[in-house]
Amino acid sequence: DTGVSQNPRHKITKRGQNVTFRCDPISEHNRLYWYRQTLGQGPEFLTYFQNEAQLEKSRLLSDRFSAERPKGSFSTLEIQRTEQGDSAMYLCASSPRALRTNEKLFFGSGTQLSVL
Amino acid sequence: AQTVTQSQPEMSVQEAETVTLSCTYDTSESDYYLFWYKQPPSRQMILVIRQEAYKQQNATENRFSVNFQKAAKSFSLKISDSQLGDAAMYFCAYRSAEETSGSRLTFGEGTQLTVNP
């Protein structure tokens, strides 16, 4: 168990550019989640996958955001035409089965995005 | 929609002493789960303790315990014998037990805990 891995750890970009983050969940975890955390706030839910299917999306996930999880393994989160308001830490988490059974989430260390 | 409120942006405690972090939440649901997560400078969220709403008994994990008051919608965290390694941001979180919305956690704003030697 190597934990949830997120890359890159930091990303600095200019406004209007596209960025992509990657998350590698714990192996055999079929559920994967993306959260966004702005400074001084708690994480906010963005979206979640069960295997390769994206089952839930937050209203925070505008049309500039897209997430994929091909083959139900790693996931990518892409932000197109970045805006300064997108600056935040993007957290990924995974769990081995349905959260309804009270399984805990395993979080990565996040990708810190700064949009200049 | 559910909301989680942590009214203490910062708290401090002396090493070996006890500290209590407050959390209130608002929901119309009867079945749900509550959590306390710790976020150290490494940024990785770590589960500290969890409570099922249908259980009257307060959860305990070593030096960490909760005071769950369902009628008052209150869920406080008590840390006993505080250690330097407890210094971190602490988040209270809510999760519905409903199938259609049970995938997401709703977090509070966080409480920054400082442990003084």
Short mmCIF file of C-alpha atoms in Angstrom, two decimals:
data_model
loop_
_atom_site.label_atom_id
_atom_site.label_comp_id
_atom_site.label_asym_id
_atom_site.label_seq_id
_atom_site.Cartn_x
_atom_site.Cartn_y
_atom_site.Cartn_z
CA ASP A 1 0.00 0.00 0.00
CA THR A 2 1.87 3.03 -1.28
CA GLY A 3 -0.91 5.52 -0.66
CA VAL A 4 -2.67 7.90 -3.02
CA SER A 5 -0.19 9.65 -5.28
CA GLN A 6 -0.77 13.02 -6.92
CA ASN A 7 1.36 14.75 -9.53
CA PRO A 8 2.57 17.36 -9.84
CA ARG A 9 2.79 18.60 -6.28
CA HIS A 10 2.85 22.22 -7.44
CA LYS A 11 1.79 23.83 -10.68
CA ILE A 12 2.20 27.46 -11.67
CA THR A 13 0.51 28.60 -14.84
CA LYS A 14 -0.57 31.73 -16.60
CA ARG A 15 -4.19 32.68 -16.91
CA GLY A 16 -5.76 31.14 -19.99
CA GLN A 17 -3.51 28.11 -20.10
CA ASN A 18 -4.70 24.53 -19.73
CA VAL A 19 -3.45 22.33 -16.91
CA THR A 20 -3.79 18.63 -16.14
CA PHE A 21 -3.31 16.86 -12.82
CA ARG A 22 -2.91 13.17 -12.24
CA CYS A 23 -4.02 10.97 -9.37
CA ASP A 24 -2.99 7.38 -8.79
CA PRO A 25 -5.25 5.79 -6.17
CA ILE A 26 -4.37 2.93 -3.90
CA SER A 27 -4.38 -0.19 -6.01
CA GLU A 28 -7.67 -2.10 -5.97
CA HIS A 29 -9.57 0.93 -4.72
CA ASN A 30 -12.46 1.20 -7.11
CA ARG A 31 -13.72 4.59 -5.92
CA LEU A 32 -11.88 7.81 -6.62
CA TYR A 33 -12.77 11.37 -5.57
CA TRP A 34 -11.60 14.88 -6.43
CA TYR A 35 -11.89 17.78 -3.99
CA ARG A 36 -10.80 21.40 -4.19
CA GLN A 37 -9.46 23.31 -1.20
CA THR A 38 -8.94 27.06 -1.19
CA LEU A 39 -6.87 28.84 1.40
CA GLY A 40 -8.45 28.85 4.83
CA GLN A 41 -11.34 26.64 3.79
CA GLY A 42 -12.24 23.00 4.01
CA PRO A 43 -12.17 20.79 0.92
CA GLU A 44 -15.13 20.97 -1.45
CA PHE A 45 -16.35 17.98 -3.39
CA LEU A 46 -15.86 18.10 -7.16
CA THR A 47 -16.56 14.66 -8.57
CA TYR A 48 -16.28 10.94 -8.00
CA PHE A 49 -15.74 7.76 -10.01
CA GLN A 50 -16.67 4.18 -9.46
CA ASN A 51 -14.21 2.30 -11.59
CA GLU A 52 -14.21 4.20 -14.91
CA ALA A 53 -17.72 5.64 -14.52
CA GLN A 54 -18.10 9.22 -13.35
CA LEU A 55 -21.13 8.94 -11.10
CA GLU A 56 -21.42 12.34 -9.51
CA LYS A 57 -20.35 15.87 -10.35
CA SER A 58 -20.59 18.99 -8.24
CA ARG A 59 -21.95 22.26 -9.56
CA LEU A 60 -18.43 23.57 -8.85
CA LEU A 61 -17.22 21.55 -11.82
CA SER A 62 -17.80 24.07 -14.57
CA ASP A 63 -17.54 23.23 -18.27
CA ARG A 64 -13.86 24.21 -18.15
CA PHE A 65 -13.20 21.25 -15.88
CA SER A 66 -13.11 17.67 -17.04
CA ALA A 67 -12.14 14.53 -15.19
CA GLU A 68 -11.46 11.10 -16.55
CA ARG A 69 -10.57 7.73 -15.19
CA PRO A 70 -9.72 5.49 -18.13
CA LYS A 71 -9.71 1.79 -17.32
CA GLY A 72 -10.69 2.53 -13.77
CA SER A 73 -7.14 3.07 -12.57
CA PHE A 74 -5.50 6.51 -12.44
CA SER A 75 -7.50 9.68 -12.95
CA THR A 76 -6.79 13.03 -14.57
CA LEU A 77 -8.37 16.39 -13.87
CA GLU A 78 -8.01 18.99 -16.60
CA ILE A 79 -8.78 22.67 -16.31
CA GLN A 80 -9.06 24.58 -19.56
CA ARG A 81 -8.56 28.32 -19.92
CA THR A 82 -7.50 28.69 -16.30
CA GLU A 83 -8.65 31.69 -14.30
CA GLN A 84 -7.14 33.19 -11.16
CA GLY A 85 -10.10 31.87 -9.20
CA ASP A 86 -8.99 28.35 -10.03
CA SER A 87 -5.98 28.78 -7.75
CA ALA A 88 -6.42 26.17 -5.04
CA MET A 89 -5.21 22.82 -3.86
CA TYR A 90 -6.75 19.90 -5.69
CA LEU A 91 -7.05 16.80 -3.54
CA CYS A 92 -7.62 13.27 -4.71
CA ALA A 93 -8.92 10.47 -2.50
CA SER A 94 -9.80 6.82 -2.96
CA SER A 95 -11.75 4.17 -1.09
CA PRO A 96 -12.02 0.43 -1.49
CA ARG A 97 -15.79 0.15 -1.62
CA ALA A 98 -19.01 2.04 -1.20
CA LEU A 99 -18.80 4.81 1.35
CA ARG A 100 -22.23 3.85 2.55
CA THR A 101 -20.51 1.09 4.46
CA ASN A 102 -18.54 3.68 6.40
CA GLU A 103 -15.25 3.06 4.64
CA LYS A 104 -12.81 5.87 5.16
CA LEU A 105 -11.26 7.96 2.42
CA PHE A 106 -7.53 7.84 1.79
CA PHE A 107 -6.30 11.22 0.63
CA GLY A 108 -3.28 12.21 -1.42
CA SER A 109 -1.11 15.23 -0.62
CA GLY A 110 -2.74 17.32 -3.29
CA THR A 111 -1.65 19.46 -6.24
CA GLN A 112 -1.29 23.14 -5.45
CA LEU A 113 -2.31 25.24 -8.46
CA SER A 114 -1.33 28.88 -8.76
CA VAL A 115 -2.77 30.85 -11.69
CA LEU A 116 -0.90 34.10 -12.37
CA ALA B 1 -28.13 20.86 1.69
CA GLN B 2 -26.02 19.98 4.64
CA THR B 3 -23.66 22.47 6.23
CA VAL B 4 -20.85 22.06 8.72
CA THR B 5 -19.65 24.92 10.92
CA GLN B 6 -16.48 25.16 12.96
CA SER B 7 -16.61 28.37 14.95
CA GLN B 8 -13.03 28.27 16.24
CA PRO B 9 -10.56 29.27 13.50
CA GLU B 10 -7.63 28.77 15.91
CA MET B 11 -7.06 26.96 19.17
CA SER B 12 -3.98 26.40 21.29
CA VAL B 13 -3.15 23.94 24.04
CA GLN B 14 -0.22 23.17 26.26
CA GLU B 15 1.51 19.89 25.72
CA ALA B 16 -0.06 17.12 27.87
CA GLU B 17 -3.22 19.15 28.40
CA THR B 18 -6.70 18.56 26.99
CA VAL B 19 -8.39 20.57 24.27
CA THR B 20 -11.86 20.44 22.75
CA LEU B 21 -12.65 21.47 19.18
CA SER B 22 -16.24 22.39 18.34
CA CYS B 23 -18.35 21.47 15.35
CA THR B 24 -22.01 21.92 14.54
CA TYR B 25 -23.88 20.77 11.50
CA ASP B 26 -27.22 21.20 9.88
CA THR B 27 -29.14 18.42 8.19
CA SER B 28 -32.67 17.14 7.79
CA GLU B 29 -31.48 13.56 7.51
CA SER B 30 -31.65 11.05 10.31
CA ASP B 31 -28.94 8.70 9.14
CA TYR B 32 -25.45 9.99 8.47
CA TYR B 33 -21.80 9.79 9.47
CA LEU B 34 -19.55 12.37 11.07
CA PHE B 35 -15.78 12.56 10.90
CA TRP B 36 -12.82 14.48 12.17
CA TYR B 37 -9.89 14.76 9.79
CA LYS B 38 -6.44 16.12 10.55
CA GLN B 39 -4.39 18.00 7.94
CA PRO B 40 -0.75 18.53 8.95
CA PRO B 41 1.65 20.75 6.95
CA SER B 42 2.22 17.81 4.62
CA ARG B 43 -1.36 18.56 3.44
CA GLN B 44 -2.49 14.94 3.50
CA MET B 45 -5.87 14.58 5.16
CA ILE B 46 -5.81 11.87 7.81
CA LEU B 47 -8.90 10.39 9.43
CA VAL B 48 -8.84 10.87 13.20
CA ILE B 49 -12.19 9.50 14.28
CA ARG B 50 -15.68 8.74 12.92
CA GLN B 51 -19.15 8.43 14.37
CA GLU B 52 -22.29 6.80 13.03
CA ALA B 53 -25.37 8.86 13.78
CA TYR B 54 -27.43 5.83 14.76
CA LYS B 55 -24.99 4.96 17.55
CA GLN B 56 -25.59 6.70 20.84
CA GLN B 57 -22.21 5.75 22.21
CA ASN B 58 -19.50 8.32 21.57
CA ALA B 59 -16.58 7.11 19.49
CA THR B 60 -13.12 6.88 21.04
CA GLU B 61 -9.71 6.32 19.45
CA ASN B 62 -6.89 6.33 21.97
CA ARG B 63 -6.42 9.97 23.05
CA PHE B 64 -9.21 11.19 20.77
CA SER B 65 -12.87 11.11 21.69
CA VAL B 66 -16.01 12.83 20.53
CA ASN B 67 -19.07 14.27 22.21
CA PHE B 68 -21.91 13.58 19.79
CA GLN B 69 -25.15 15.37 20.61
CA LYS B 70 -27.57 14.42 17.84
CA ALA B 71 -30.48 16.57 18.97
CA ALA B 72 -28.24 19.60 19.22
CA LYS B 73 -26.41 18.66 15.98
CA SER B 74 -23.12 19.03 17.73
CA PHE B 75 -19.98 16.94 17.26
CA SER B 76 -16.97 18.07 19.28
CA LEU B 77 -13.51 16.49 19.36
CA LYS B 78 -11.57 16.11 22.59
CA ILE B 79 -7.85 15.54 22.44
CA SER B 80 -6.36 14.34 25.71
CA ASP B 81 -2.69 14.44 26.68
CA SER B 82 -1.93 16.68 23.71
CA GLN B 83 1.31 16.01 21.88
CA LEU B 84 3.41 18.23 19.63
CA GLY B 85 2.50 15.98 16.73
CA ASP B 86 -1.17 16.84 17.17
CA ALA B 87 -0.53 20.32 15.81
CA ALA B 88 -2.44 20.57 12.55
CA MET B 89 -5.60 21.86 10.91
CA TYR B 90 -8.61 19.83 12.02
CA PHE B 91 -11.69 19.48 9.87
CA CYS B 92 -15.11 18.26 10.86
CA ALA B 93 -16.97 16.49 8.05
CA TYR B 94 -20.42 15.13 7.34
CA ARG B 95 -21.51 12.36 5.03
CA SER B 96 -25.03 11.32 4.24
CA ALA B 97 -26.02 7.69 4.49
CA GLU B 98 -28.45 8.17 1.61
CA GLU B 99 -27.52 6.17 -1.48
CA THR B 100 -27.95 9.06 -3.88
CA SER B 101 -25.79 11.49 -1.98
CA GLY B 102 -23.58 9.33 0.15
CA SER B 103 -20.48 9.72 -1.95
CA ARG B 104 -19.43 13.18 -0.87
CA LEU B 105 -18.03 14.63 2.32
CA THR B 106 -19.07 18.12 3.42
CA PHE B 107 -16.29 19.77 5.39
CA GLY B 108 -16.25 22.62 7.87
CA GLU B 109 -13.89 25.56 7.62
CA GLY B 110 -11.28 24.01 9.87
CA THR B 111 -9.63 24.77 13.22
CA GLN B 112 -5.90 25.36 13.38
CA LEU B 113 -4.55 23.69 16.50
CA THR B 114 -1.26 24.81 18.00
CA VAL B 115 0.42 22.71 20.69
CA ASN B 116 2.79 24.66 22.91
CA PRO B 117 5.71 22.84 24.57
#
